[in-house]
PDB file of C-alpha atoms in Angstrom:
ATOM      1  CA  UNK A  10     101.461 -70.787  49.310  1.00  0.00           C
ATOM      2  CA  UNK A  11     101.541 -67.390  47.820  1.00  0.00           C
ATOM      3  CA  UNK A  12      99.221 -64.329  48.705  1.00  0.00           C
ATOM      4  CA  UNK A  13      98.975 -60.997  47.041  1.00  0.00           C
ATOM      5  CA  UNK A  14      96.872 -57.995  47.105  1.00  0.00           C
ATOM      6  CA  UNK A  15      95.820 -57.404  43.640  1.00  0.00           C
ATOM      7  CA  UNK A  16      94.555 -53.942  43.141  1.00  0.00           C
ATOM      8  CA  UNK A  17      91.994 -54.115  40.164  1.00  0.00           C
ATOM      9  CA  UNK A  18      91.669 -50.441  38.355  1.00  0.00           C
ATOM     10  CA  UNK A  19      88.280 -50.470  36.264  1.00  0.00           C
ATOM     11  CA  UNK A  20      88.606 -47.817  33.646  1.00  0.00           C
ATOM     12  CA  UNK A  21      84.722 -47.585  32.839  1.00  0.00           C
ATOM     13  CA  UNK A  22      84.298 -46.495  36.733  1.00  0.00           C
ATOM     14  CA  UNK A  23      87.687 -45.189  37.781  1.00  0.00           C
ATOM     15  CA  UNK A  24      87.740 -46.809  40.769  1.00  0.00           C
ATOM     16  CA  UNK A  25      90.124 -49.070  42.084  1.00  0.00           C
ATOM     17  CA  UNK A  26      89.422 -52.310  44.343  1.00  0.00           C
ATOM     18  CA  UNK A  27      91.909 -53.976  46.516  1.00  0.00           C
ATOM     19  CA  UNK A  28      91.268 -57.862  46.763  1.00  0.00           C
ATOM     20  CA  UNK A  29      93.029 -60.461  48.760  1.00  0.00           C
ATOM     21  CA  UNK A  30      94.063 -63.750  46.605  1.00  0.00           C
ATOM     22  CA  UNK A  31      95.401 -66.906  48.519  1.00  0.00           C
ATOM     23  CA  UNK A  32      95.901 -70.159  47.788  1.00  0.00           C
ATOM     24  CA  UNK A  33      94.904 -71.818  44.358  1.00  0.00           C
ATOM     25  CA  UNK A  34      93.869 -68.292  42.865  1.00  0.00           C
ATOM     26  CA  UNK A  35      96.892 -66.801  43.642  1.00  0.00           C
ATOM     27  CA  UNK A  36      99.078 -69.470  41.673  1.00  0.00           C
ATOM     28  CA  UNK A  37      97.541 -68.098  38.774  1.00  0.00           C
ATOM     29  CA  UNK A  38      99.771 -64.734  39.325  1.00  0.00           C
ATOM     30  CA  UNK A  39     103.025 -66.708  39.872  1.00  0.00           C
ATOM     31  CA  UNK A  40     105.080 -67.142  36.584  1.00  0.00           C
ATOM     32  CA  UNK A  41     103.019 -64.203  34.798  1.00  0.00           C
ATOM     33  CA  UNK A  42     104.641 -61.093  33.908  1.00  0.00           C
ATOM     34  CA  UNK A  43     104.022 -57.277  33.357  1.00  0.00           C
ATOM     35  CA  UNK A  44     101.638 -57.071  30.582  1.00  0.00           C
ATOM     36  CA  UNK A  45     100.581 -60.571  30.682  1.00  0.00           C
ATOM     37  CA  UNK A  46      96.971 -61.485  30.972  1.00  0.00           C
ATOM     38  CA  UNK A  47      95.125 -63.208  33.877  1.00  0.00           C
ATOM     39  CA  UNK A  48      91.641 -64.195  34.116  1.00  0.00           C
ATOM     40  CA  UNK A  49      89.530 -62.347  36.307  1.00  0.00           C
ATOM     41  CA  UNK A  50      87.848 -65.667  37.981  1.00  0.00           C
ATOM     42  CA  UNK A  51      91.201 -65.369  39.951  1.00  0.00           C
ATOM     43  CA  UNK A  52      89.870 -62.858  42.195  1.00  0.00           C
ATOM     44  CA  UNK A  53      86.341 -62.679  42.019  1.00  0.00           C
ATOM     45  CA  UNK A  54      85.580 -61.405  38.802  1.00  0.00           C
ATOM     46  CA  UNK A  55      83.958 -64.254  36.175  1.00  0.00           C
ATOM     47  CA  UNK A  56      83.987 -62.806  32.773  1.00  0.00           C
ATOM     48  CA  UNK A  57      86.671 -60.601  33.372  1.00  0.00           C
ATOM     49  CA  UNK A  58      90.272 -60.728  31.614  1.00  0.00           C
ATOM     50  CA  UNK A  59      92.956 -58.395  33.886  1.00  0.00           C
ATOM     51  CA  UNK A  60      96.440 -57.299  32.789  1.00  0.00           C
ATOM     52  CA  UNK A  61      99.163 -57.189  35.328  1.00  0.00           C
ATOM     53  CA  UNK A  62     100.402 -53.358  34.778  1.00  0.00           C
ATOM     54  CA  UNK A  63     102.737 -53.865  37.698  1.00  0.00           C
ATOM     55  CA  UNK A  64     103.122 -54.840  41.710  1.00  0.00           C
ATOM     56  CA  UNK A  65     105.818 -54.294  44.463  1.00  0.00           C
ATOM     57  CA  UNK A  66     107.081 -56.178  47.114  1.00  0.00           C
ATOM     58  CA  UNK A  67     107.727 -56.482  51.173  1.00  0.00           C
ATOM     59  CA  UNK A  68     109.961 -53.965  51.165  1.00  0.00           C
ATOM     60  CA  UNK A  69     107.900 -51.544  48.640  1.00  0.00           C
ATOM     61  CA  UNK A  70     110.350 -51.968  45.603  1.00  0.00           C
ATOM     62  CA  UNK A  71     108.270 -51.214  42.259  1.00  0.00           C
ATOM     63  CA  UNK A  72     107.894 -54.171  39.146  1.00  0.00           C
ATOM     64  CA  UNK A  73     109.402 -52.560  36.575  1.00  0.00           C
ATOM     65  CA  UNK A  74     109.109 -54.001  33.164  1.00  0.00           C
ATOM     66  CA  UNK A  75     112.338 -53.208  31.645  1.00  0.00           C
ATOM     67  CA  UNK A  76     114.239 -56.178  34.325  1.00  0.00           C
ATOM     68  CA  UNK A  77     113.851 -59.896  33.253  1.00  0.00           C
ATOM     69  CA  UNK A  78     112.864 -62.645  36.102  1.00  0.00           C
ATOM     70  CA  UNK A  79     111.709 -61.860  39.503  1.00  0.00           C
ATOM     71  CA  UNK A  80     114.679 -60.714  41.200  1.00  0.00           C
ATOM     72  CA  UNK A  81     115.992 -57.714  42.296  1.00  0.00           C
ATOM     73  CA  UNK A  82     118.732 -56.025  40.529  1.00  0.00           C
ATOM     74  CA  UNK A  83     120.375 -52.689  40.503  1.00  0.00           C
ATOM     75  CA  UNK A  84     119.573 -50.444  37.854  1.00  0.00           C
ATOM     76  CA  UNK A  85     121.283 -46.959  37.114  1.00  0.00           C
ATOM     77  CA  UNK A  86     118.014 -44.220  36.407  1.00  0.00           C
ATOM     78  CA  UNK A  87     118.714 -41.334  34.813  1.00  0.00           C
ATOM     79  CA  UNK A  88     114.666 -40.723  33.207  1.00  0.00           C
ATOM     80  CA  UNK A  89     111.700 -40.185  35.747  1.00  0.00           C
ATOM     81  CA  UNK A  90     110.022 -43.629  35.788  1.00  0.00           C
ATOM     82  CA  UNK A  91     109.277 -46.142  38.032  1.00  0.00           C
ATOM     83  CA  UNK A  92     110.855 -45.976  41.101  1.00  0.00           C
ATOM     84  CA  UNK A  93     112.622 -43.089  40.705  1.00  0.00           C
ATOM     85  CA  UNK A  94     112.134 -39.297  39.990  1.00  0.00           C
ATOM     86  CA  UNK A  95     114.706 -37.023  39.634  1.00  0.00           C
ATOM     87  CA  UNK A  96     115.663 -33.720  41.930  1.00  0.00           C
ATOM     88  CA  UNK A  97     116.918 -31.799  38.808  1.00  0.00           C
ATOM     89  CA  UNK A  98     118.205 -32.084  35.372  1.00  0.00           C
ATOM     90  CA  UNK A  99     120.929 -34.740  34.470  1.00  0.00           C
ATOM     91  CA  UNK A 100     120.630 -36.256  38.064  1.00  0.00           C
ATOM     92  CA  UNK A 101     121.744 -40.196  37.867  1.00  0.00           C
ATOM     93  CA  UNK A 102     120.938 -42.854  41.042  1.00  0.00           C
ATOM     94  CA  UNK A 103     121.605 -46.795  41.262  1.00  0.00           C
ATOM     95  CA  UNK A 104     117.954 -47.849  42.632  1.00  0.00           C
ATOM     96  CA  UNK A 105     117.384 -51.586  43.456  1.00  0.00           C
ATOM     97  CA  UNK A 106     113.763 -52.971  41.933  1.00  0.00           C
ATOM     98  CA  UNK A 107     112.391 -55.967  41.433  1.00  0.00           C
ATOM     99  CA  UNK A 108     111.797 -57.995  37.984  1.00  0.00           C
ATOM    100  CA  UNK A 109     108.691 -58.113  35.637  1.00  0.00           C
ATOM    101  CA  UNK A 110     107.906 -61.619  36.871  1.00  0.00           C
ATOM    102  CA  UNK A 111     105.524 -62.231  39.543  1.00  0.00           C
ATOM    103  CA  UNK A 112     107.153 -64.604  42.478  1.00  0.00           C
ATOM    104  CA  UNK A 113     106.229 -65.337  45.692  1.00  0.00           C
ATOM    105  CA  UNK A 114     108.279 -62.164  47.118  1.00  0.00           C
ATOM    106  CA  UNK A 115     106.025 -59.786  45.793  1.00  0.00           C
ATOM    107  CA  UNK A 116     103.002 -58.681  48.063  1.00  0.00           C
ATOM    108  CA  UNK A 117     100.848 -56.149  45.897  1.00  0.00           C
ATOM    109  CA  UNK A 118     100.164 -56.777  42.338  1.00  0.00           C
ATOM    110  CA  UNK A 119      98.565 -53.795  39.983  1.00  0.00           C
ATOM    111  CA  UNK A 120      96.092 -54.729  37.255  1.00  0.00           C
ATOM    112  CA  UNK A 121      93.452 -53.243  35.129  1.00  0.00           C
ATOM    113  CA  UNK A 122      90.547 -54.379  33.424  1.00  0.00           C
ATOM    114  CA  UNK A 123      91.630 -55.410  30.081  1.00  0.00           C
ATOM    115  CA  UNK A 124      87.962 -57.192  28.787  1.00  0.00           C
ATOM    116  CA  UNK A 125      85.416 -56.567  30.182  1.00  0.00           C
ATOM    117  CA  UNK A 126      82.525 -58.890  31.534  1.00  0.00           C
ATOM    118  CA  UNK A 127      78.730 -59.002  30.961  1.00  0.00           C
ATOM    119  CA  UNK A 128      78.273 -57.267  34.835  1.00  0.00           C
ATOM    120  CA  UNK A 129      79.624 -54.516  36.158  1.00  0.00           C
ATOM    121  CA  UNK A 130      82.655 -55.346  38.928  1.00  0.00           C
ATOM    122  CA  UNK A 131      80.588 -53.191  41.520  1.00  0.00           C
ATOM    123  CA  UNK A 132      78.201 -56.106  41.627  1.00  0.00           C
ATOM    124  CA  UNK A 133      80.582 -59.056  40.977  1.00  0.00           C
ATOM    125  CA  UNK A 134      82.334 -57.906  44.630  1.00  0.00           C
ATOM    126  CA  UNK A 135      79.167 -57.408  45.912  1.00  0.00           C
ATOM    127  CA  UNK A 136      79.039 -53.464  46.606  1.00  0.00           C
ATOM    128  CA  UNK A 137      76.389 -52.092  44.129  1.00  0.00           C
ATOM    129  CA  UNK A 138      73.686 -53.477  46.635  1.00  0.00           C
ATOM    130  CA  UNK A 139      75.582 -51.169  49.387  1.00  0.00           C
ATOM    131  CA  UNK A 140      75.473 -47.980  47.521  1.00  0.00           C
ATOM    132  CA  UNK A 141      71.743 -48.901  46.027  1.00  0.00           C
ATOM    133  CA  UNK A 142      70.694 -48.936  50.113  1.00  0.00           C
ATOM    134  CA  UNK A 143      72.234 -45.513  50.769  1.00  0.00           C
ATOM    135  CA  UNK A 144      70.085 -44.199  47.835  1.00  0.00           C
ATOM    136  CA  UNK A 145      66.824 -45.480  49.624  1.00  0.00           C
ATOM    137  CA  UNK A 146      67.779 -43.837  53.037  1.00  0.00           C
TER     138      UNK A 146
END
């Protein structure tokens, strides 16, 4: 069985949350691809649709959307992007990264809130009532 740690950025707050997804939930991940959709029940979130904007794996090698399937493969950069940024001007490197597909190799997976729901995440994962007691104090 597959687990991840999706890291969920919510552009209405600007924070990012890092959830742990296991078992059935996390099979919802496996097949999808950069820029697919997922539904936020997946990791806590009912209401919510994410997008998968990208991931990495054990060894910390970036997603990168440009590489078909979910294996690694050696790609010659020459542009900044991801997984590589260059030194100076003209500067070429073979980098190894992983595909846009998620698999069972890849341990983080980024995604951002792509509809939102009717309540805010905060509540859904249970942390507006730990910021509403510091308010009281």
């Amino acid at each position: 069985m597959p687990s991840f740690n999706v890291v969920v950025g919510d552009p209405e707050s600007g924070l990012a949350h890092q959830l742990e997804v296991d078992g059935q939930d996390a099979n919802r991940f496996v097949g999808k691809a950069i820029g697919d959709e997922v539904d936020g029940s997946a990791v806590g979130l009912d209401g919510y649709t994410l997008e998968i904007t990208g991931g990495s794996d054990e060894a910390g090698r970036p997603m990168r959307s440009d590489v078909v399937g979910p294996n690694l493969k050696s790609v010659l950069m020459k542009e900044d992007g991801v997984g590589y940024n260059q030194s100076r001007g003209g500067e070429r490197k073979r980098v190894t990264v992983r595909g846009s597909e998620v698999s069972d190799a890849v341990v983080q997976i980024n995604a951002t809130v792509a509809e939102a729901g009717d309540e805010s995440v905060e509540s859904l994962l249970g942390l507006a009532d730990d910021e509403s007691d510091d308010d009281e104090e």
